mmCIF file of C-alpha atoms and ligand atoms in Angstrom:
data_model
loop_
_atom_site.group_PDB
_atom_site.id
_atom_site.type_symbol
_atom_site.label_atom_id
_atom_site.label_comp_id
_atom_site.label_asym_id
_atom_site.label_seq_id
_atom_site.Cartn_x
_atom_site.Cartn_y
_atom_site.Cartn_z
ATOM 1 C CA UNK M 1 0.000 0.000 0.000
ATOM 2 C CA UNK M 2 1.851 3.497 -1.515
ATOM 3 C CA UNK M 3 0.085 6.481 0.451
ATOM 4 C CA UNK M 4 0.103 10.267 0.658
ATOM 5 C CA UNK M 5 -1.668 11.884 2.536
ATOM 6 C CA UNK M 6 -0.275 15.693 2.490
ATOM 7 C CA UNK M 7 -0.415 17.176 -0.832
ATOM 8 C CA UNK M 8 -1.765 20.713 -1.793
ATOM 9 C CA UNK M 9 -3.229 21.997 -5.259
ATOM 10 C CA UNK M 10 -4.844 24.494 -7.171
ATOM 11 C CA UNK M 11 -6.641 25.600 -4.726
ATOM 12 C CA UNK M 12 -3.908 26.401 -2.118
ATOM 13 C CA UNK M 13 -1.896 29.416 -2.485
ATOM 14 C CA UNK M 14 1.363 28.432 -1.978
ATOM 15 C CA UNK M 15 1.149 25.349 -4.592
ATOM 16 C CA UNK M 16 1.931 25.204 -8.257
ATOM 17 C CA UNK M 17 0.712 21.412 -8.758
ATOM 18 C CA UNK M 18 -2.233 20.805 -11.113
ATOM 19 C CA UNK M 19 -3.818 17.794 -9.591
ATOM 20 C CA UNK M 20 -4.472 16.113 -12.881
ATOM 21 C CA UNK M 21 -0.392 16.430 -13.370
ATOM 22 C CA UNK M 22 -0.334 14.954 -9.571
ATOM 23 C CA UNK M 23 -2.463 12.206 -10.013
ATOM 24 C CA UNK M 24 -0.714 10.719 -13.413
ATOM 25 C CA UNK M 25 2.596 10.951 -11.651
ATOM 26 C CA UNK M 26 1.070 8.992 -8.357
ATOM 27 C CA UNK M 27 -0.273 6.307 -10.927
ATOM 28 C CA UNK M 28 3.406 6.156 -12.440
ATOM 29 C CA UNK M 29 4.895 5.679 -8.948
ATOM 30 C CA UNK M 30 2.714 2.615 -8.119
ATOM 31 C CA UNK M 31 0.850 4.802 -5.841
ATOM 32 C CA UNK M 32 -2.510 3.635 -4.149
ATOM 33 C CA UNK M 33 -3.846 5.942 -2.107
ATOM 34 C CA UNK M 34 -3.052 10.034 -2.829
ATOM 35 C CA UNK M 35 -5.282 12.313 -0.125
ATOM 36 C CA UNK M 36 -5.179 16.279 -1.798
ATOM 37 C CA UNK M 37 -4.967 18.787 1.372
ATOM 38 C CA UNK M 38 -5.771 22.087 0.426
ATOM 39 C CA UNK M 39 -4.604 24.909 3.495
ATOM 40 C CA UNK M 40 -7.965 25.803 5.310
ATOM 41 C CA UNK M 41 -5.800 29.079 6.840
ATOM 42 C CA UNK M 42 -8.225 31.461 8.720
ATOM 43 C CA UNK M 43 -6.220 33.563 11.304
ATOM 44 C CA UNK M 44 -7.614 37.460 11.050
ATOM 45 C CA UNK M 45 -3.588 38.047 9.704
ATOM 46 C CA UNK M 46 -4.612 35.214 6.646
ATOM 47 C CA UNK M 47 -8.075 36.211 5.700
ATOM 48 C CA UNK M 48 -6.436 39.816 5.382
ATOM 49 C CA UNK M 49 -3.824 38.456 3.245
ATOM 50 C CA UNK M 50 -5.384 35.704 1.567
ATOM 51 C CA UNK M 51 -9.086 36.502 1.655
ATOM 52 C CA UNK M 52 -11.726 34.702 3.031
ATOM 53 C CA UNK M 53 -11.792 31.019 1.621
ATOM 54 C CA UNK M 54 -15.183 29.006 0.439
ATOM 55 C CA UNK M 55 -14.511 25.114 0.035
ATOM 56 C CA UNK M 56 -17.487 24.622 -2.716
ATOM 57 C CA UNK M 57 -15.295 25.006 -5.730
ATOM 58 C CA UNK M 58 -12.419 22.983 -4.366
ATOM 59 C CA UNK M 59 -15.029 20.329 -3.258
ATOM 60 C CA UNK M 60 -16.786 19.954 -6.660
ATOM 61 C CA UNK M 61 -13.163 20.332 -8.436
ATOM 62 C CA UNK M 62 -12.060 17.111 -6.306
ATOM 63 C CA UNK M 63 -15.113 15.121 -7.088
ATOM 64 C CA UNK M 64 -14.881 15.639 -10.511
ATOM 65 C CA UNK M 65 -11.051 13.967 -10.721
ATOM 66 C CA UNK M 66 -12.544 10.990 -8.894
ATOM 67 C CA UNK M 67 -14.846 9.898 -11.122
ATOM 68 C CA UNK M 68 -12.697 10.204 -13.666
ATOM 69 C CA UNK M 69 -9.924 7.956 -11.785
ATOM 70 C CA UNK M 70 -10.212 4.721 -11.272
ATOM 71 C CA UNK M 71 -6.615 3.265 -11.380
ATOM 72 C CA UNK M 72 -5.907 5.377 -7.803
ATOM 73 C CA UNK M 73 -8.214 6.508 -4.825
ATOM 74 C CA UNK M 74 -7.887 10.427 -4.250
ATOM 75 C CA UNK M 75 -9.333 11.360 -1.141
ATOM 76 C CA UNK M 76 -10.518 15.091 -0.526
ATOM 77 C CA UNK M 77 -8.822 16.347 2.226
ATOM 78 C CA UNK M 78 -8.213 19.715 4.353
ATOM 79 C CA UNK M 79 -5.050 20.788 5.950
ATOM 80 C CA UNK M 80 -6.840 23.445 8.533
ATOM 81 C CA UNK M 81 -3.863 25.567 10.244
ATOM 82 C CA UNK M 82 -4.280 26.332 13.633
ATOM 83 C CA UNK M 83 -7.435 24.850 14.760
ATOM 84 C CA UNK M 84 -7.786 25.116 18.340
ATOM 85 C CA UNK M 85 -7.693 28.943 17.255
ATOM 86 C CA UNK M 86 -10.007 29.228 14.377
ATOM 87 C CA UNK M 87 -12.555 26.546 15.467
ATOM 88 C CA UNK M 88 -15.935 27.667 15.154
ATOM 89 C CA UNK M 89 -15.065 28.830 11.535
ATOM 90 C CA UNK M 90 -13.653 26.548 10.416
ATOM 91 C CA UNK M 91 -16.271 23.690 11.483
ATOM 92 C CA UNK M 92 -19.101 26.359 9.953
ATOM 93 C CA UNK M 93 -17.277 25.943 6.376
ATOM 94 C CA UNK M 94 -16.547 22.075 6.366
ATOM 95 C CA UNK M 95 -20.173 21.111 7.781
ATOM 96 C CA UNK M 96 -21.906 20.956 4.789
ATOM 97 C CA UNK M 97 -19.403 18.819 2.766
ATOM 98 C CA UNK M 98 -17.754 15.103 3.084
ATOM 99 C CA UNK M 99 -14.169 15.269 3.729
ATOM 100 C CA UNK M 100 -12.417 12.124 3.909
ATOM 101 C CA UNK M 101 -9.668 13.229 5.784
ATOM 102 C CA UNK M 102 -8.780 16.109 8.088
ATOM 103 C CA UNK M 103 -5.139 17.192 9.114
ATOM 104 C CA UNK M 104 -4.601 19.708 11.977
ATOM 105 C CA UNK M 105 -1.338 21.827 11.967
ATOM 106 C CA UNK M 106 -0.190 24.483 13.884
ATOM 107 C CA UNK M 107 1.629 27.066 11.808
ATOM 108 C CA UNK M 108 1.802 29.970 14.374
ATOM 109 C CA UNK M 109 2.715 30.750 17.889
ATOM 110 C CA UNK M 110 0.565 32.341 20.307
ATOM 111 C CA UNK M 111 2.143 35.574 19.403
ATOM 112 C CA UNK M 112 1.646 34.982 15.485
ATOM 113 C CA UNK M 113 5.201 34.137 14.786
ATOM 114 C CA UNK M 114 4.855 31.814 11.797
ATOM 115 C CA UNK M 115 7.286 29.074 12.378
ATOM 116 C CA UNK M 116 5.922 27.119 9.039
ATOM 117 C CA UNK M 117 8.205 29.027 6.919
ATOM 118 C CA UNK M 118 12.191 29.594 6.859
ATOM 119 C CA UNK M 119 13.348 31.127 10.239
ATOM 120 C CA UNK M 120 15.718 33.931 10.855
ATOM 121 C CA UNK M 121 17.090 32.495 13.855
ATOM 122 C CA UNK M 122 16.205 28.906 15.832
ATOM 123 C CA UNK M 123 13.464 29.594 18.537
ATOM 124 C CA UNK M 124 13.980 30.016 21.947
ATOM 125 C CA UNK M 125 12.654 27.039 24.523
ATOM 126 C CA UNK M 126 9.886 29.378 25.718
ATOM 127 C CA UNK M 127 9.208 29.720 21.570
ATOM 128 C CA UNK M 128 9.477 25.519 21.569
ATOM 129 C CA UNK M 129 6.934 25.589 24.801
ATOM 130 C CA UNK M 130 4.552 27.810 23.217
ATOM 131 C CA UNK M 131 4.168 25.734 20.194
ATOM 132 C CA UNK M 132 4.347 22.446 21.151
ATOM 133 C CA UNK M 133 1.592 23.580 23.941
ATOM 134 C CA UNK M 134 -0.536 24.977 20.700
ATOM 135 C CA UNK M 135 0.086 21.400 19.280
ATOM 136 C CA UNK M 136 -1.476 19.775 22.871
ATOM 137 C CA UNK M 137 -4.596 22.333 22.428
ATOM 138 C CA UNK M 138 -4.678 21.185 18.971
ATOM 139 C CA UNK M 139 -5.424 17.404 19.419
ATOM 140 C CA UNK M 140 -7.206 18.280 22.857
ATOM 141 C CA UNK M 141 -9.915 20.083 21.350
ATOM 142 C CA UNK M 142 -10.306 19.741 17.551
ATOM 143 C CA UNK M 143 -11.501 16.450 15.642
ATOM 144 C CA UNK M 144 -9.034 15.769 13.238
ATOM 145 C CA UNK M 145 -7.595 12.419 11.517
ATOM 146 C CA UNK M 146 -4.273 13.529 11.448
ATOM 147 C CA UNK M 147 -1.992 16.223 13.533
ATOM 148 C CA UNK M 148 0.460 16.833 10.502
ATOM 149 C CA UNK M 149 4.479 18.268 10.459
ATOM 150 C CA UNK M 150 4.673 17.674 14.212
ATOM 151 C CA UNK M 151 7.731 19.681 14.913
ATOM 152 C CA UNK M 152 7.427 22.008 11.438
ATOM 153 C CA UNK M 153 9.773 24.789 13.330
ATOM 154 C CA UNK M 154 12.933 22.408 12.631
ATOM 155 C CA UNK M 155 12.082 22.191 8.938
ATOM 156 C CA UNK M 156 14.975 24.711 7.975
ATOM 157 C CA UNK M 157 17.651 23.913 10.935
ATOM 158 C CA UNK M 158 20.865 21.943 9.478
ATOM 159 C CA UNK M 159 21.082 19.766 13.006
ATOM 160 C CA UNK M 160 18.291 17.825 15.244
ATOM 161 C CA UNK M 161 18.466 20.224 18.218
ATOM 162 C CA UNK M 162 18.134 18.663 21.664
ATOM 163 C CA UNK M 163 14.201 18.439 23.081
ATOM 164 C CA UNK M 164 14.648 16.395 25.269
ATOM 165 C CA UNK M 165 13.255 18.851 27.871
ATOM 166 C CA UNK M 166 10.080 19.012 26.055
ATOM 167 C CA UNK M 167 9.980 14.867 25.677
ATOM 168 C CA UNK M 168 7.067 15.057 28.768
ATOM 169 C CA UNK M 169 4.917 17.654 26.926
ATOM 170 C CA UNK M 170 5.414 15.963 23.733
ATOM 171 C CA UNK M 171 4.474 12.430 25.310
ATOM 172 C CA UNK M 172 1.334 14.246 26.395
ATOM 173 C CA UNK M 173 0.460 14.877 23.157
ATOM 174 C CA UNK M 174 0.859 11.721 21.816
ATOM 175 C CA UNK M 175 -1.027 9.993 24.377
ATOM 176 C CA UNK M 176 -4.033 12.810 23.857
ATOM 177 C CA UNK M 177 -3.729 11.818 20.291
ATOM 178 C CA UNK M 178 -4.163 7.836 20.653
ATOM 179 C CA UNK M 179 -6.958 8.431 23.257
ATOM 180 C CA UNK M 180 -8.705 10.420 20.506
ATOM 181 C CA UNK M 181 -7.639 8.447 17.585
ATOM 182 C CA UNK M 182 -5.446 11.322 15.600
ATOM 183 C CA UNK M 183 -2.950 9.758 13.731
ATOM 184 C CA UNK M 184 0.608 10.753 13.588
ATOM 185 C CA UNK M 185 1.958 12.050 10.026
ATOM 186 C CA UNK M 186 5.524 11.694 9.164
ATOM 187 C CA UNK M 187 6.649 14.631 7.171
ATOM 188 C CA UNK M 188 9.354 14.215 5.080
ATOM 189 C CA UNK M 189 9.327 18.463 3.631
ATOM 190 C CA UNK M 190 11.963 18.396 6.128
ATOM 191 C CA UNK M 191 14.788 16.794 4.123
ATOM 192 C CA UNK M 192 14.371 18.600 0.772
ATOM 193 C CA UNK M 193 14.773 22.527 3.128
ATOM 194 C CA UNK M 194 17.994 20.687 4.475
ATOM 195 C CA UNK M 195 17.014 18.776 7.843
ATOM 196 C CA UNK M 196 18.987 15.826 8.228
ATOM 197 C CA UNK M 197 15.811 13.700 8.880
ATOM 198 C CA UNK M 198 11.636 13.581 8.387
ATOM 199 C CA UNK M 199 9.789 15.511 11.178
ATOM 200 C CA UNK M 200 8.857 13.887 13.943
ATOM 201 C CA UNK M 201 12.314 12.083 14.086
ATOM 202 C CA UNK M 202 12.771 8.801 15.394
ATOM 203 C CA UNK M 203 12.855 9.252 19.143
ATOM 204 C CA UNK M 204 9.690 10.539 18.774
ATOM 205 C CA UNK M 205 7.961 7.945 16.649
ATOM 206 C CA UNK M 206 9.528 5.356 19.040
ATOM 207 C CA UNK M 207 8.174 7.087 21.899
ATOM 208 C CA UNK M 208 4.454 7.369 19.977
ATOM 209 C CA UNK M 209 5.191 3.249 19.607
ATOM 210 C CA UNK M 210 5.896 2.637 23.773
ATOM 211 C CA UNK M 211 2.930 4.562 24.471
ATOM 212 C CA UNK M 212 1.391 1.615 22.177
ATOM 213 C CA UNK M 213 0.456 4.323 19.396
ATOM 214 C CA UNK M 214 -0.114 2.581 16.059
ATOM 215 C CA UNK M 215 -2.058 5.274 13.772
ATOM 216 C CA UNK M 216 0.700 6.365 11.275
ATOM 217 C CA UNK M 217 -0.158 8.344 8.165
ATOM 218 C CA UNK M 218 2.920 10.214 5.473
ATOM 219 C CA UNK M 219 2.763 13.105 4.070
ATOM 220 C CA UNK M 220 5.021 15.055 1.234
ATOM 221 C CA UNK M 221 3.469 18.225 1.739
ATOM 222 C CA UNK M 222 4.241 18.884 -1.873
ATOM 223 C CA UNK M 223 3.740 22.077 -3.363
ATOM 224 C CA UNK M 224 5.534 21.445 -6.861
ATOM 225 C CA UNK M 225 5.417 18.173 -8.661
ATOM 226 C CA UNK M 226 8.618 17.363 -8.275
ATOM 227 C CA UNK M 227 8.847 17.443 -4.603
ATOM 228 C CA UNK M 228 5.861 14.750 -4.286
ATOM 229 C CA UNK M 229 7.560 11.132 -3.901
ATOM 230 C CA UNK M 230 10.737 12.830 -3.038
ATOM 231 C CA UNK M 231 12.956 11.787 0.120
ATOM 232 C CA UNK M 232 9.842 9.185 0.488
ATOM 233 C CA UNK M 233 12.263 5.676 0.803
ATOM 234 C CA UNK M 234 13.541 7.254 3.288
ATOM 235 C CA UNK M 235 10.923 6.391 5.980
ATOM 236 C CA UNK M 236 11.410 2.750 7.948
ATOM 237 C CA UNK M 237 8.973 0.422 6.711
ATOM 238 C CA UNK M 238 7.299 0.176 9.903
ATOM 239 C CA UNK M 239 6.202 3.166 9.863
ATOM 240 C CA UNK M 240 4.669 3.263 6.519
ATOM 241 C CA UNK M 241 1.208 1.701 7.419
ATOM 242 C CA UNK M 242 -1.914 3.311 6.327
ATOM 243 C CA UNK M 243 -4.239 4.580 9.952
ATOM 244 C CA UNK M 244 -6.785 3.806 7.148
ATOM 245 C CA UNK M 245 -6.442 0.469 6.547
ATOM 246 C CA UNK M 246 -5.763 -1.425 10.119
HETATM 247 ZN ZN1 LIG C 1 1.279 22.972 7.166
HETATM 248 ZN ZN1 LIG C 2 0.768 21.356 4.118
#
C-alpha cells in the first residue's frame, strides 16, 4: 500500500501542482492511495492576506477527478492551520461537505510568529513551549484524523536540536492523540529545506510506539510536482502503514 496523505493543489496558495499532473505521476509511482490537502488558513492576519476562503469550488473540483480515476483513490482532504484557534469557523465551512480526511497543523505561535516558513534564527525554549503547547490544544480540542508536520519549526535547521526537555509535553500529546484516535503524520518536507531527517524524528515515533500508538499516516506536503515522492524511501517500513487500513 503506496500512500500520501499531504499534498496541496490548485486551490492552495502556496502550490503550483495541477492535480491532474499529480495524479498521473502517483499512478506512475505505483501509488494507491493520494489524499489532496488544500490549506484551510483562517487567522484574522490570513483572511487579510489571503481573503476569506469558500470550500465549494475545491469540493466539486475534487469530485470531478474521482470519477474520472479509477486506477488510484484520491481522497478530498483539508489541511486546517491552527485549529484550536479558528474553530468555530472553520467547522461552519466544512459542515456541509464530506471530507475524507482532516489534518490539523499548527503554523503559528501564540504571538503569530509563523514558524511554518524559513526562520531567521532557531526559537527560543519558551518559543518551543509555546508551540508544542498549541500542538497539545490542537489534538485536545479539535476532531481531526491527522496532527500533521509535528515539529514544522525544525524544517529549515541543518542539526536535530536537543528536546529532550520538552519529551514530557510531547508524550502528552501523543497519548491525547491515541486516546482520541489522531494519527501521527511523518513529514518528510523536512529533508528537501535541508534537515537531516523527516519531522517527527525517530525518538519521537519510538516514543508514539511505547505509548502503544499505532495510527501512522505520510505526508510530502508537496507544493511542486517534483517534490511529491521525493525523500519518500527514506521512511522505515514500519512506519509506513496506512491509519486507514488497520
Ligand atoms: Zn502545514
Ligand atoms: Zn501542508
Amino acid at each position: 500500500m503506496k500512500f500520501d496523505y499531504h499534498i496541496h493543489t490548485e486551490d492552495s496558495y502556496d502550490s503550483s501542482i495541477k492535480a491532474v499532473d499529480l495524479i498521473n505521476r502517483a499512478i506512475q509511482l505505483n501509488y494507491n492511495e493520494i489524499a489532496i490537502t488544500e490549506h484551510l488558513d483562517l487567522l484574522p492576519l490570513e483572511i487579510k492576506k489571503y481573503g476569506a476562503p469558500s470550500l465549494d469550488h475545491y469540493y466539486k473540483r475534487i469530485k470531478e477527478l474521482q470519477s474520472n480515476t479509477s486506477k488510484i483513490n484520491v481522497l478530498c482532504g483539508i489541511e486546517i492551520g491552527d485549529y484550536q484557534r479558528v474553530k468555530e469557523y472553520a467547522l461552519s465551512l466544512i459542515e456541509d461537505i464530506q471530507l475524507d480526511i482532516i489534518l490539523g497543523s499548527v503554523h503559528f505561535l501564540s504571538d503569530n510568529t509563523n514558524v511554518a516558513v524559513p526562520l531567521k534564527k532557531p526559537l527560543t525554549k519558551e518559543q518551543v513551549k509555546d508551540y508544542y503547547l498549541q500542538n497539545l490544544a490542537l489534538v485536545s480540542q479539535c476532531d481531526i484524523d491527522v496532527l500533521a508536520h509535528l515539529g514544522v519549526y525544525k524544517r529549515g535547521y541543518h542539526y536535530i536540536p536537543d528536546e529532550s526537555a520538552f519529551y514530557p509535553l510531547i508524550k502528552d500529546i501523543l497519548a491525547t492523540m491515541i486516546d482520541r484516535n489522531i494519527a501521527l503524520e511523518i513529514n518528510y518536507s523536512s529533508l528537501r529545506r535541508g534537515y537531516p531527517t523527516f519531522i517527527p524524528e525517530i525518538p519521537i515515533l519510538e516514543m508514539y510506539l511505547d505509548l502503544r500508538g499505532k495510527l501512522f499516516s505520510l505526508g510530502s506536503d508537496a507544493h511542486q510536482i517534483e517534490h511529491f515522492d521525493l525523500y519518500r524511501e527514506l521512511i522505515p517500513a514500519k512506519f509506513c502503514t496506512s491509519f486507514r487500513y488497520l
